[in-house]
XYZ file of C-alpha atoms in Angstrom:
686
model
C -29.353 67.844 0.516
C -26.494 67.947 -1.707
C -23.712 65.889 -0.982
C -20.515 67.832 0.646
C -17.528 66.828 -1.725
C -13.412 68.104 -0.184
C -11.840 68.496 -3.361
C -8.216 69.328 -2.720
C -7.137 70.968 -6.358
C -3.044 70.819 -7.898
C -3.751 73.823 -10.270
C -2.209 76.790 -11.073
C -4.848 78.466 -12.956
C -7.959 80.295 -10.243
C -10.204 79.858 -13.786
C -10.088 77.305 -14.304
C -10.800 75.714 -10.338
C -13.387 77.919 -10.684
C -15.060 75.989 -13.730
C -13.873 72.796 -11.790
C -16.425 73.548 -8.510
C -19.414 74.731 -10.939
C -19.031 71.860 -12.804
C -19.362 69.656 -10.029
C -21.936 72.324 -8.283
C -23.840 71.546 -11.454
C -23.504 67.751 -10.844
C -25.411 67.983 -7.531
C -21.828 67.891 -4.980
C -20.984 70.587 -2.847
C -18.037 70.985 -3.162
C -15.124 72.301 -0.385
C -12.214 72.717 -2.437
C -8.698 73.858 -1.828
C -6.062 75.208 -4.676
C -2.533 73.826 -4.280
C -0.019 75.084 -7.611
C 3.428 72.931 -5.397
C 4.604 69.945 -3.480
C 4.927 71.554 -0.422
C 1.136 72.941 -0.708
C -0.355 69.900 -1.086
C 2.030 67.848 1.131
C 0.630 70.612 3.785
C -3.510 70.655 2.955
C -2.870 66.711 2.892
C -1.060 67.158 6.696
C -4.191 69.644 7.861
C -7.372 67.791 6.224
C -9.120 65.128 5.306
C -10.264 65.056 1.126
C -12.403 62.858 -0.530
C -10.669 63.343 -3.751
C -7.460 65.270 -5.548
C -7.981 67.139 -8.851
C -5.252 67.706 -10.764
C -3.707 69.523 -14.035
C -1.102 67.713 -15.722
C 1.339 70.076 -15.677
C 2.531 72.896 -13.720
C 4.889 75.090 -13.771
C 6.706 74.379 -10.951
C 4.648 70.593 -10.028
C 3.077 68.607 -12.346
C 0.323 65.016 -12.162
C 2.896 62.758 -12.292
C 4.587 65.011 -8.595
C 1.359 65.069 -6.864
C 0.104 61.049 -8.192
C 3.861 59.904 -6.590
C 3.217 62.351 -2.982
C -0.635 60.554 -2.563
C 1.196 57.172 -3.173
C 4.334 57.916 -0.918
C 1.508 58.968 2.137
C -0.318 56.307 2.055
C -3.509 57.874 1.846
C -6.322 56.374 0.007
C -7.818 59.200 -2.025
C -9.115 58.785 -4.894
C -7.636 61.311 -8.191
C -8.482 62.117 -11.363
C -6.300 64.386 -13.993
C -7.806 67.005 -15.797
C -5.535 69.378 -17.886
C -5.429 70.445 -20.941
C -4.831 69.030 -24.086
C -2.378 65.808 -24.783
C -1.830 62.559 -25.840
C -3.592 59.550 -25.616
C -0.162 58.390 -24.090
C 0.355 60.683 -21.689
C -3.205 59.740 -20.470
C -2.900 55.985 -20.019
C 1.120 56.907 -18.817
C -1.168 58.755 -15.655
C -4.120 56.298 -15.272
C -0.196 53.469 -14.557
C 1.004 56.271 -11.902
C -2.121 55.664 -10.185
C -4.577 57.559 -11.404
C -8.440 56.883 -11.304
C -9.568 58.466 -14.361
C -7.907 61.260 -17.333
C -10.269 64.307 -18.266
C -9.854 67.327 -20.558
C -10.682 70.671 -19.614
C -12.160 71.262 -22.480
C -15.064 69.068 -22.425
C -15.871 68.647 -18.554
C -19.116 67.321 -19.215
C -18.826 63.761 -17.278
C -16.407 65.275 -15.071
C -18.899 65.088 -12.063
C -20.272 61.078 -13.064
C -16.723 60.516 -13.380
C -15.694 61.735 -10.004
C -19.074 59.926 -8.762
C -18.014 56.466 -10.328
C -14.390 56.858 -8.826
C -15.562 57.732 -5.035
C -17.772 54.379 -5.198
C -14.812 52.640 -6.809
C -12.724 53.741 -3.974
C -15.322 52.681 -1.000
C -15.523 49.314 -2.365
C -11.412 48.631 -2.535
C -11.929 50.157 1.674
C -14.334 47.943 1.945
C -12.680 45.035 0.728
C -9.814 45.632 2.654
C -11.784 45.560 5.579
C -13.001 42.720 4.399
C -9.327 41.465 3.858
C -8.715 42.355 7.068
C -11.263 40.748 8.989
C -10.834 37.652 7.262
C -6.784 38.111 8.194
C -8.155 38.297 11.237
C -10.124 35.292 12.257
C -7.281 32.884 9.769
C -4.891 34.414 12.312
C -6.173 33.901 15.565
C -8.987 31.168 15.461
C -7.996 27.548 16.920
C -9.490 25.694 13.761
C -7.993 24.929 11.175
C -9.439 27.473 8.304
C -8.591 26.000 4.814
C -10.112 27.568 0.930
C -9.271 25.600 -1.315
C -9.920 25.564 -5.597
C -11.790 23.367 -7.703
C -9.098 20.945 -7.985
C -8.508 20.432 -4.123
C -4.958 22.844 -3.791
C -5.308 25.153 -1.083
C -5.724 29.260 -2.081
C -5.299 29.903 2.140
C -4.912 28.508 5.369
C -5.204 29.625 8.432
C -2.410 30.551 11.145
C -3.753 27.195 13.292
C -2.127 25.234 10.741
C 1.542 25.804 12.319
C 0.287 24.194 15.804
C -2.200 22.128 14.671
C 0.757 20.375 11.506
C 3.592 21.936 11.620
C 3.505 23.720 8.210
C 3.391 27.733 8.045
C -0.026 28.856 6.012
C 2.886 29.857 2.782
C 4.179 26.482 2.862
C 0.744 25.255 2.016
C -0.234 27.502 0.221
C -0.708 25.935 -3.757
C -0.170 22.196 -1.997
C -2.825 19.751 -3.208
C -5.123 18.217 0.247
C -4.061 14.534 -1.008
C -0.073 15.374 0.461
C -1.909 16.130 4.085
C -4.167 13.499 4.274
C -3.928 10.005 5.679
C -3.168 7.436 2.861
C -6.048 5.036 4.541
C -8.163 8.492 4.305
C -7.237 9.783 1.292
C -11.004 7.585 -0.543
C -13.132 9.239 1.926
C -11.525 12.927 1.234
C -12.230 12.436 -2.215
C -15.589 10.950 -2.439
C -16.780 13.944 0.268
C -14.512 16.349 -2.299
C -16.916 15.150 -5.085
C -20.087 15.877 -2.799
C -18.915 19.649 -1.575
C -18.633 20.421 -5.143
C -21.731 18.706 -6.128
C -23.491 21.562 -3.638
C -23.374 19.260 -0.661
C -22.495 20.933 2.579
C -20.355 18.592 4.932
C -20.664 18.492 8.162
C -18.786 16.546 11.238
C -16.770 14.972 8.620
C -13.657 12.911 10.437
C -10.447 12.861 8.882
C -6.904 12.767 9.825
C -4.112 14.594 8.991
C -0.275 13.664 9.189
C 1.467 16.276 10.712
C 4.671 17.351 9.726
C 6.303 14.316 12.313
C 4.662 12.105 10.755
C 1.858 12.235 13.861
C -1.488 11.335 12.495
C -3.601 14.211 13.379
C -7.470 13.321 13.618
C -9.912 16.425 12.640
C -13.453 17.542 12.132
C -14.701 19.087 9.397
C -17.823 21.637 8.289
C -17.141 22.534 4.212
C -19.161 24.261 1.594
C -18.811 25.318 -1.518
C -19.120 29.129 -3.464
C -20.285 28.246 -6.621
C -19.980 32.038 -7.776
C -16.357 32.145 -6.281
C -15.540 28.419 -7.653
C -14.381 27.901 -4.069
C -14.839 25.514 -0.949
C -14.168 26.774 2.771
C -13.582 23.967 5.303
C -13.062 24.458 9.037
C -11.211 21.975 10.555
C -11.837 21.172 14.553
C -8.832 18.982 16.196
C -10.213 16.501 17.687
C -7.130 14.625 18.431
C -7.050 14.322 22.098
C -10.547 12.960 21.865
C -9.381 10.214 19.757
C -6.585 9.739 22.472
C -9.147 9.347 25.308
C -11.451 7.286 23.579
C -8.565 4.684 22.142
C -7.490 5.035 25.783
C -10.779 3.517 27.053
C -10.801 1.063 23.884
C -6.912 -0.538 25.683
C -8.653 -0.591 28.814
C -10.874 -3.207 27.654
C -8.230 -4.793 25.769
C -5.634 -5.072 27.541
C -4.216 -6.959 30.997
C -4.557 -4.340 33.901
C -1.039 -5.639 35.473
C 1.407 -6.360 32.357
C -0.318 -3.832 29.711
C 0.035 -6.589 27.466
C -2.935 -8.000 24.936
C -5.232 -9.625 26.641
C -7.390 -12.632 25.449
C -10.223 -10.563 24.286
C -7.539 -8.735 21.996
C -5.497 -11.809 20.797
C -8.432 -13.507 19.661
C -9.481 -10.602 17.420
C -5.859 -10.542 15.912
C -6.097 -13.966 15.652
C -9.400 -13.591 13.539
C -7.866 -11.340 11.318
C -4.316 -13.110 11.169
C -6.346 -16.005 10.034
C -8.169 -14.349 7.584
C -4.529 -12.773 5.926
C -3.325 -15.794 5.933
C -5.946 -17.107 3.731
C -5.660 -14.274 1.469
C -1.661 -14.471 1.377
C -1.021 -17.907 1.763
C 1.182 -17.365 4.564
C 1.422 -19.258 7.920
C 0.740 -18.440 11.552
C 2.122 -19.822 14.551
C 0.138 -20.095 17.819
C 2.840 -19.964 21.239
C 0.938 -20.953 24.446
C 3.207 -20.242 27.484
C 3.329 -21.581 31.104
C 5.812 -20.697 33.264
C 6.953 -23.456 35.618
C 8.142 -22.261 38.262
C 6.654 -19.266 38.739
C 4.218 -20.869 41.870
C 6.756 -21.355 43.811
C 7.870 -17.572 43.495
C 4.974 -16.168 44.034
C 4.330 -18.359 47.086
C 7.609 -18.017 48.211
C 8.260 -13.832 47.565
C 4.959 -12.527 47.783
C 2.217 -11.469 45.284
C 3.642 -8.333 44.930
C 6.920 -9.781 43.797
C 4.690 -11.914 41.664
C 3.466 -9.258 39.918
C 6.932 -8.183 39.417
C 7.346 -10.873 37.878
C 5.288 -11.233 35.241
C 5.471 -7.919 34.130
C 9.300 -8.893 33.864
C 8.669 -12.098 31.630
C 5.841 -10.140 29.557
C 8.720 -7.752 28.490
C 11.231 -9.969 27.975
C 8.492 -12.002 25.573
C 8.229 -9.248 23.437
C 11.628 -8.471 23.096
C 11.764 -11.829 21.825
C 9.469 -11.867 19.230
C 9.257 -8.950 15.881
C 7.415 -5.758 16.065
C 4.158 -6.979 14.113
C 3.764 -10.149 16.415
C 1.914 -9.894 19.627
C 2.117 -11.106 23.071
C -1.179 -11.242 25.069
C -1.413 -12.560 28.825
C -4.404 -15.275 29.290
C -3.910 -14.993 33.367
C -2.076 -16.697 36.487
C 1.060 -16.898 34.636
C 0.272 -18.212 31.214
C 0.641 -16.282 27.597
C -0.114 -16.281 24.421
C 1.927 -15.668 21.710
C 0.626 -14.733 17.944
C 3.587 -14.997 14.884
C 2.348 -14.163 11.462
C 3.540 -13.784 7.929
C 6.074 -16.659 8.738
C 7.080 -18.275 5.227
C 7.704 -21.878 6.672
C 6.975 -23.481 9.935
C 10.908 -23.795 10.950
C 10.254 -19.919 11.720
C 8.109 -20.313 14.636
C 10.211 -23.323 15.873
C 12.843 -20.438 15.933
C 11.316 -18.386 18.238
C 10.324 -21.487 20.130
C 13.932 -22.066 21.063
C 14.193 -18.755 21.470
C 11.970 -18.517 24.240
C 13.218 -21.275 26.089
C 16.624 -20.652 25.666
C 15.780 -17.070 27.339
C 13.819 -18.379 29.954
C 16.967 -20.706 31.599
C 18.935 -17.276 31.735
C 17.980 -15.181 35.005
C 15.408 -12.360 34.779
C 16.440 -9.859 37.301
C 13.744 -8.318 39.758
C 14.205 -6.280 42.352
C 17.956 -6.761 43.112
C 16.453 -10.290 43.099
C 18.015 -13.264 40.081
C 14.989 -14.951 39.558
C 15.593 -18.622 37.466
C 12.075 -19.004 35.483
C 11.581 -22.192 32.971
C 9.103 -22.506 30.307
C 6.654 -24.675 28.809
C 6.040 -24.266 25.294
C 2.734 -25.504 22.960
C 2.693 -24.271 19.887
C -0.309 -24.389 16.731
C 0.222 -23.747 13.600
C -2.501 -22.567 10.786
C -3.345 -23.761 8.399
C -2.126 -27.263 9.472
C -3.662 -27.425 13.366
C -6.712 -25.550 13.312
C -8.956 -23.763 11.043
C -10.168 -20.626 13.643
C -8.711 -18.862 16.942
C -10.359 -20.983 19.380
C -9.110 -24.951 17.313
C -5.381 -22.788 17.179
C -5.960 -21.516 20.887
C -6.683 -24.959 22.141
C -4.093 -27.372 20.337
C -1.507 -24.644 21.433
C -2.946 -25.549 24.917
C -2.482 -29.178 24.111
C 1.071 -28.858 22.939
C 2.336 -27.202 26.179
C 0.858 -29.510 28.209
C 2.540 -32.522 26.077
C 5.833 -30.003 27.162
C 5.505 -30.435 30.724
C 4.696 -34.183 30.205
C 7.958 -34.299 28.497
C 10.221 -31.783 31.983
C 8.954 -28.900 31.072
C 11.860 -26.502 29.895
C 10.969 -27.268 26.435
C 8.620 -26.670 23.279
C 6.624 -29.235 21.482
C 4.521 -28.498 17.915
C 1.232 -29.881 18.035
C 1.749 -32.107 14.818
C 4.611 -34.230 14.529
C 6.106 -32.276 12.016
C 8.988 -30.998 14.269
C 11.868 -33.284 12.932
C 11.111 -32.437 9.692
C 11.310 -28.717 11.386
C 14.983 -29.572 12.930
C 16.222 -31.366 9.501
C 15.643 -27.854 7.693
C 17.602 -26.299 10.282
C 20.381 -29.285 10.017
C 20.524 -28.520 5.801
C 21.036 -24.748 6.506
C 23.871 -25.031 8.948
C 24.981 -27.753 6.377
C 25.206 -25.818 3.652
C 26.426 -22.780 5.991
C 29.298 -24.889 6.327
C 30.865 -24.687 3.210
C 29.558 -21.452 2.205
C 33.017 -19.183 2.567
C 35.248 -21.553 1.374
C 32.351 -22.113 -1.796
C 32.599 -17.929 -2.382
C 29.262 -17.728 -0.590
C 30.060 -15.183 1.574
C 30.654 -11.828 0.314
C 30.763 -8.038 1.984
C 28.687 -4.903 1.215
C 29.790 -1.667 2.995
C 27.451 1.037 4.135
C 28.827 4.170 4.450
C 29.256 6.401 7.760
C 28.534 9.908 7.412
C 29.992 13.438 9.742
C 26.647 15.395 10.627
C 29.126 18.272 10.917
C 30.094 18.344 7.179
C 28.334 15.845 5.247
C 31.391 13.848 4.172
C 31.441 9.789 4.099
C 34.175 8.474 7.428
C 33.704 5.312 7.295
C 31.620 2.359 6.585
C 30.123 -0.667 8.221
C 30.917 -4.596 6.724
C 27.882 -6.206 6.671
C 27.893 -9.965 5.554
C 25.571 -11.807 2.809
C 25.169 -15.158 1.995
C 24.029 -15.864 -1.828
C 23.362 -19.768 -2.207
C 23.073 -20.941 -5.030
C 19.833 -22.899 -4.613
C 18.712 -20.132 -1.944
C 20.014 -17.512 -3.581
C 20.363 -14.611 -0.549
C 19.785 -16.003 3.038
C 18.518 -13.065 4.961
C 20.905 -12.309 7.511
C 18.649 -13.105 10.584
C 18.164 -16.552 9.441
C 21.767 -17.875 8.866
C 23.473 -15.545 12.047
C 21.612 -17.223 14.840
C 22.241 -20.612 13.356
C 26.319 -19.676 12.960
C 26.254 -18.700 16.414
C 24.442 -21.583 17.867
C 26.848 -23.960 15.853
C 29.827 -22.330 16.967
C 30.500 -21.795 12.992
C 29.881 -17.918 13.852
C 33.984 -17.903 14.668
C 35.142 -19.489 11.478
C 33.047 -16.776 9.691
C 33.948 -14.353 12.058
C 37.819 -15.000 10.224
C 36.598 -14.680 6.887
C 34.772 -11.422 7.404
C 37.730 -9.451 9.147
C 40.136 -10.737 7.357
C 37.740 -9.562 4.129
C 37.073 -6.078 5.226
C 40.538 -6.108 6.056
C 42.112 -6.563 2.870
C 39.357 -4.071 1.543
C 40.249 -1.476 3.466
C 44.245 -2.101 2.577
C 42.424 -2.223 -1.444
C 40.882 1.147 -1.198
C 44.286 2.602 0.541
C 46.475 1.275 -2.607
C 44.332 2.912 -5.155
C 44.321 5.928 -3.268
C 41.601 6.935 -1.409
C 41.917 8.405 1.992
C 42.199 6.757 5.134
C 38.609 4.824 5.665
C 37.538 3.308 8.915
C 35.943 0.094 8.281
C 33.653 -1.386 11.076
C 33.269 -4.614 11.989
C 31.059 -6.562 14.050
C 32.153 -9.250 16.829
C 29.932 -11.755 18.233
C 30.230 -12.892 21.610
C 31.242 -16.409 20.912
C 34.770 -14.545 18.363
C 35.243 -12.296 21.610
C 35.407 -14.448 24.165
C 36.485 -18.328 23.583
C 39.459 -16.590 21.575
C 42.814 -14.296 22.103
C 41.038 -11.666 20.551
C 43.809 -9.269 20.811
C 46.337 -11.679 19.609
C 43.590 -12.151 16.357
C 42.873 -8.171 15.335
C 46.807 -8.100 15.942
C 47.411 -10.943 13.305
C 45.019 -9.925 10.847
C 46.317 -6.246 10.683
C 49.810 -7.409 10.352
C 48.694 -9.734 7.114
C 46.678 -7.200 5.654
C 48.871 -4.551 6.372
C 46.570 -1.830 7.460
C 46.578 0.980 10.396
C 45.222 -0.582 13.743
C 42.985 3.362 13.400
C 41.912 2.018 9.941
C 39.589 -0.939 11.889
C 36.541 -0.560 14.337
C 35.646 -3.085 16.048
C 31.729 -3.036 17.010
C 30.250 -4.708 20.455
C 26.752 -5.122 21.572
C 25.691 -5.007 24.903
C 24.834 -8.328 25.046
C 28.296 -9.121 24.918
C 29.822 -7.477 27.122
C 27.790 -8.274 30.346
C 28.460 -11.999 29.684
C 32.423 -11.409 31.103
C 32.533 -7.719 32.219
C 35.839 -7.980 33.667
C 36.979 -10.267 30.377
C 35.750 -7.870 27.951
C 37.336 -4.146 30.413
C 40.479 -6.425 29.890
C 40.261 -6.788 25.906
C 38.901 -3.658 25.395
C 41.886 -1.766 26.906
C 44.247 -3.851 24.674
C 42.767 -3.099 21.771
C 43.079 0.607 22.263
C 46.338 0.153 23.396
C 46.615 -1.389 20.142
C 45.077 1.921 17.622
C 41.709 0.152 17.198
C 38.754 1.505 17.058
C 35.474 0.385 19.577
C 32.367 1.121 19.485
C 29.122 -0.338 21.683
C 26.691 -1.726 18.967
C 22.401 -1.838 19.508
C 23.178 0.244 22.343
C 19.891 0.793 24.985
C 18.385 -2.388 23.633
C 21.406 -4.964 26.283
C 21.339 -5.252 29.737
C 24.596 -4.292 30.521
C 25.144 -2.577 34.127
C 25.918 1.768 32.955
C 27.550 1.295 36.551
C 30.283 0.146 33.679
C 30.233 1.844 30.656
C 32.781 4.247 32.656
C 35.157 1.791 32.298
C 35.121 0.789 29.087
C 37.652 2.918 26.909
C 35.688 2.707 23.378
C 35.114 5.402 20.782
C 31.667 5.704 20.130
C 27.891 4.377 21.175
C 25.779 3.351 18.486
C 22.030 4.395 18.929
C 20.114 0.999 17.336
C 17.810 1.870 14.873
C 14.431 0.827 16.489
C 14.198 3.662 18.710
C 15.900 6.126 15.171
C 13.282 4.370 13.815
C 10.248 5.859 15.771
C 11.855 8.512 17.451
C 9.708 11.088 15.606
C 6.511 9.696 16.733
C 7.356 7.599 19.670
C 8.233 10.171 22.988
C 9.569 6.852 24.645
C 12.298 7.152 21.508
C 12.519 10.875 21.128
C 13.879 10.442 24.829
C 16.390 7.710 24.951
C 18.063 8.991 21.515
C 18.349 11.840 23.190
C 19.253 10.765 26.516
C 22.127 8.413 25.243
C 23.631 11.660 22.906
C 23.673 13.312 25.941
C 25.263 10.598 28.139
C 27.473 9.102 25.426
C 29.293 13.613 24.945
C 29.330 13.543 29.182
C 31.921 10.505 28.709
C 33.553 11.443 26.035
C 32.572 9.202 23.481
C 31.311 10.231 19.738
C 27.312 8.807 18.203
C 26.405 7.499 15.607
C 22.874 6.649 14.605
C 21.670 3.707 12.591
C 18.230 3.007 10.489
C 18.306 6.835 9.323
C 15.991 6.257 6.844
C 14.447 9.750 6.212
C 14.964 13.731 6.428
C 13.341 14.355 9.196
C 16.029 11.904 11.426
C 18.327 12.988 9.951
C 17.385 16.939 11.432
C 15.940 15.994 14.417
C 19.611 13.734 15.068
C 21.397 17.199 13.709
C 19.797 19.435 15.960
C 20.202 17.304 19.330
C 24.485 16.909 18.744
C 24.579 13.225 17.186
C 28.085 13.126 15.470
C 26.988 10.530 12.369
C 24.519 8.136 10.740
C 24.443 5.849 8.501
C 21.370 4.138 6.741
C 19.623 4.093 3.858
C 18.700 8.396 4.036
C 22.262 8.215 2.846
C 23.084 4.937 1.025
C 21.758 1.468 1.239
C 25.106 -1.282 1.520
C 26.454 -1.435 -1.202
C 29.130 -3.331 -3.534
C 33.439 -2.431 -2.583
C 33.843 -1.026 -5.718
C 30.383 0.747 -5.781
C 31.073 2.678 -2.090
C 34.790 3.435 -3.928
C 33.445 5.309 -6.633
C 30.468 7.217 -4.215
C 33.586 7.988 -1.940
C 36.208 9.159 -4.773
C 32.616 11.470 -6.701
C 32.589 13.638 -2.912
C 28.378 11.936 -2.301
C 27.816 14.197 0.611
C 24.834 14.715 3.508
C 22.868 17.532 2.211
C 22.617 20.690 4.575
């Protein structure tokens, strides 16, 4: 049976239409045809029936092939069209093809009409099938919970499923054209390349695990299957999110390696970390220290208040120890009231001396537990690699022996396993001696880190930061000499120099024609509590000749907690002068929030430890948002320090933070560099 062909003819000549029907019938078709010669008739025919093909004369008295092709385009119907016309130039034929015709035939030569129709119909069917496949592919890409990726042979994303937004934080069009290595966790990149080359060699991959990076910086674990289509030159891969499973596995490992009571690493974990630290120290030539701590008075407290209270004391003690060491160090509970602290990447034995001293001094301070003030003390032993042992067991044993030596010497002290304590003390005394003459020798300098408004991106002030350039020691880190200055009392004289220099610089900028610049200066506890701070600030402001509103004093929570009543009075007097005040490092101290409403400060400064991890740690994110909300409810402004990335900036702006400072906008710079930056109108990008 001949196939039925429904033909819509745009033709004004019935004889020509009859001839076309005859040719198609002779070509094997059962033709059902309708002839129209106006645009209205064509539109009506398209509405009334379905057609397999449109055959259009090029030029009619009231219509044309160009008009017919336009109507077909505008209708949205997928009907192929062939122009069948009299003799016209080649340029007209080309133009009709450009307008959407599938072919062009001359009425004088219809011998290939049937074959042309057959070819055009096959092409239309192929296009429809391709569109169906595209729609099916779109449904799969849009609905699959897995990450489906099509990559070229160079590793660039050609297409990505909609799951990328929920899984990675990127819309598909953001990834298309990007290379997969930009999303890969650096530690997995080489393995990923090896698998990629294996797939290109014709080896499909199954159950390949890798980590990708979410837009926020979080790690996403995926289980991949992938294969290479050599005909298309494309790799099709499907990634299943196994992050939850990995987190569950990690939690199981955590329970096996951590103390149930305190959540600190247990003996198993710290022994493993000591082994790794020893291997690293051998490669890098650095030192590591092991501190063995026993709480001297814990048994009395545990017996007197009960085991539940004793458990709370152990948890609070562990938390305090963690705050005293660096993020990369390890505090572990060995059992009972014994703790082990691993300090890595030390440059000199004196670094361990500093930490040991901090721990003993901290234990002398009362510990608030369940509304009670508990007074503990500790005996601490220190061993050093490579001096005091080559293995984890040897270092632990030697630190343990040093701890017992500390107990023998009266407790509440620390002892090194070797007799090198005096040498370490001499080094510390030597640094203190050099620091005493640093200001007079012109070795102290100030650098200035801009503070930037998140509202309009303008520089609104700066923080003055102290630097010590010693001719022999080079640039001495503030973390090394500031504690010595505070312990020795030198911080009062040094702080006086800092405040004078900062105010003098503010005056110099004013004389140079810069707009008003508020300069922030950190004030230590000794500076604030051991002198008449109001008289001191007033005197320096008068000597420098700057308005009080151009100075901001940054106070720490720990300073406030030492004498809340005195600090409150001083803050009120300084505010009466017009000096601005802020609470620095807010959130890491231990002052009571009930006193916060009494302080007439202007700004709360979110500590960089929270800002650094707020995009990946839910607790830090919560703290940052809570501080912003608390500050605004108390009519304080909020500034976040340590803002290092664009993502940090966007997060803080989205949650209403007022100001930022950090490397994302600028590192601390010299006074001339800050002046140039201010004059050039450098702004934070929106």
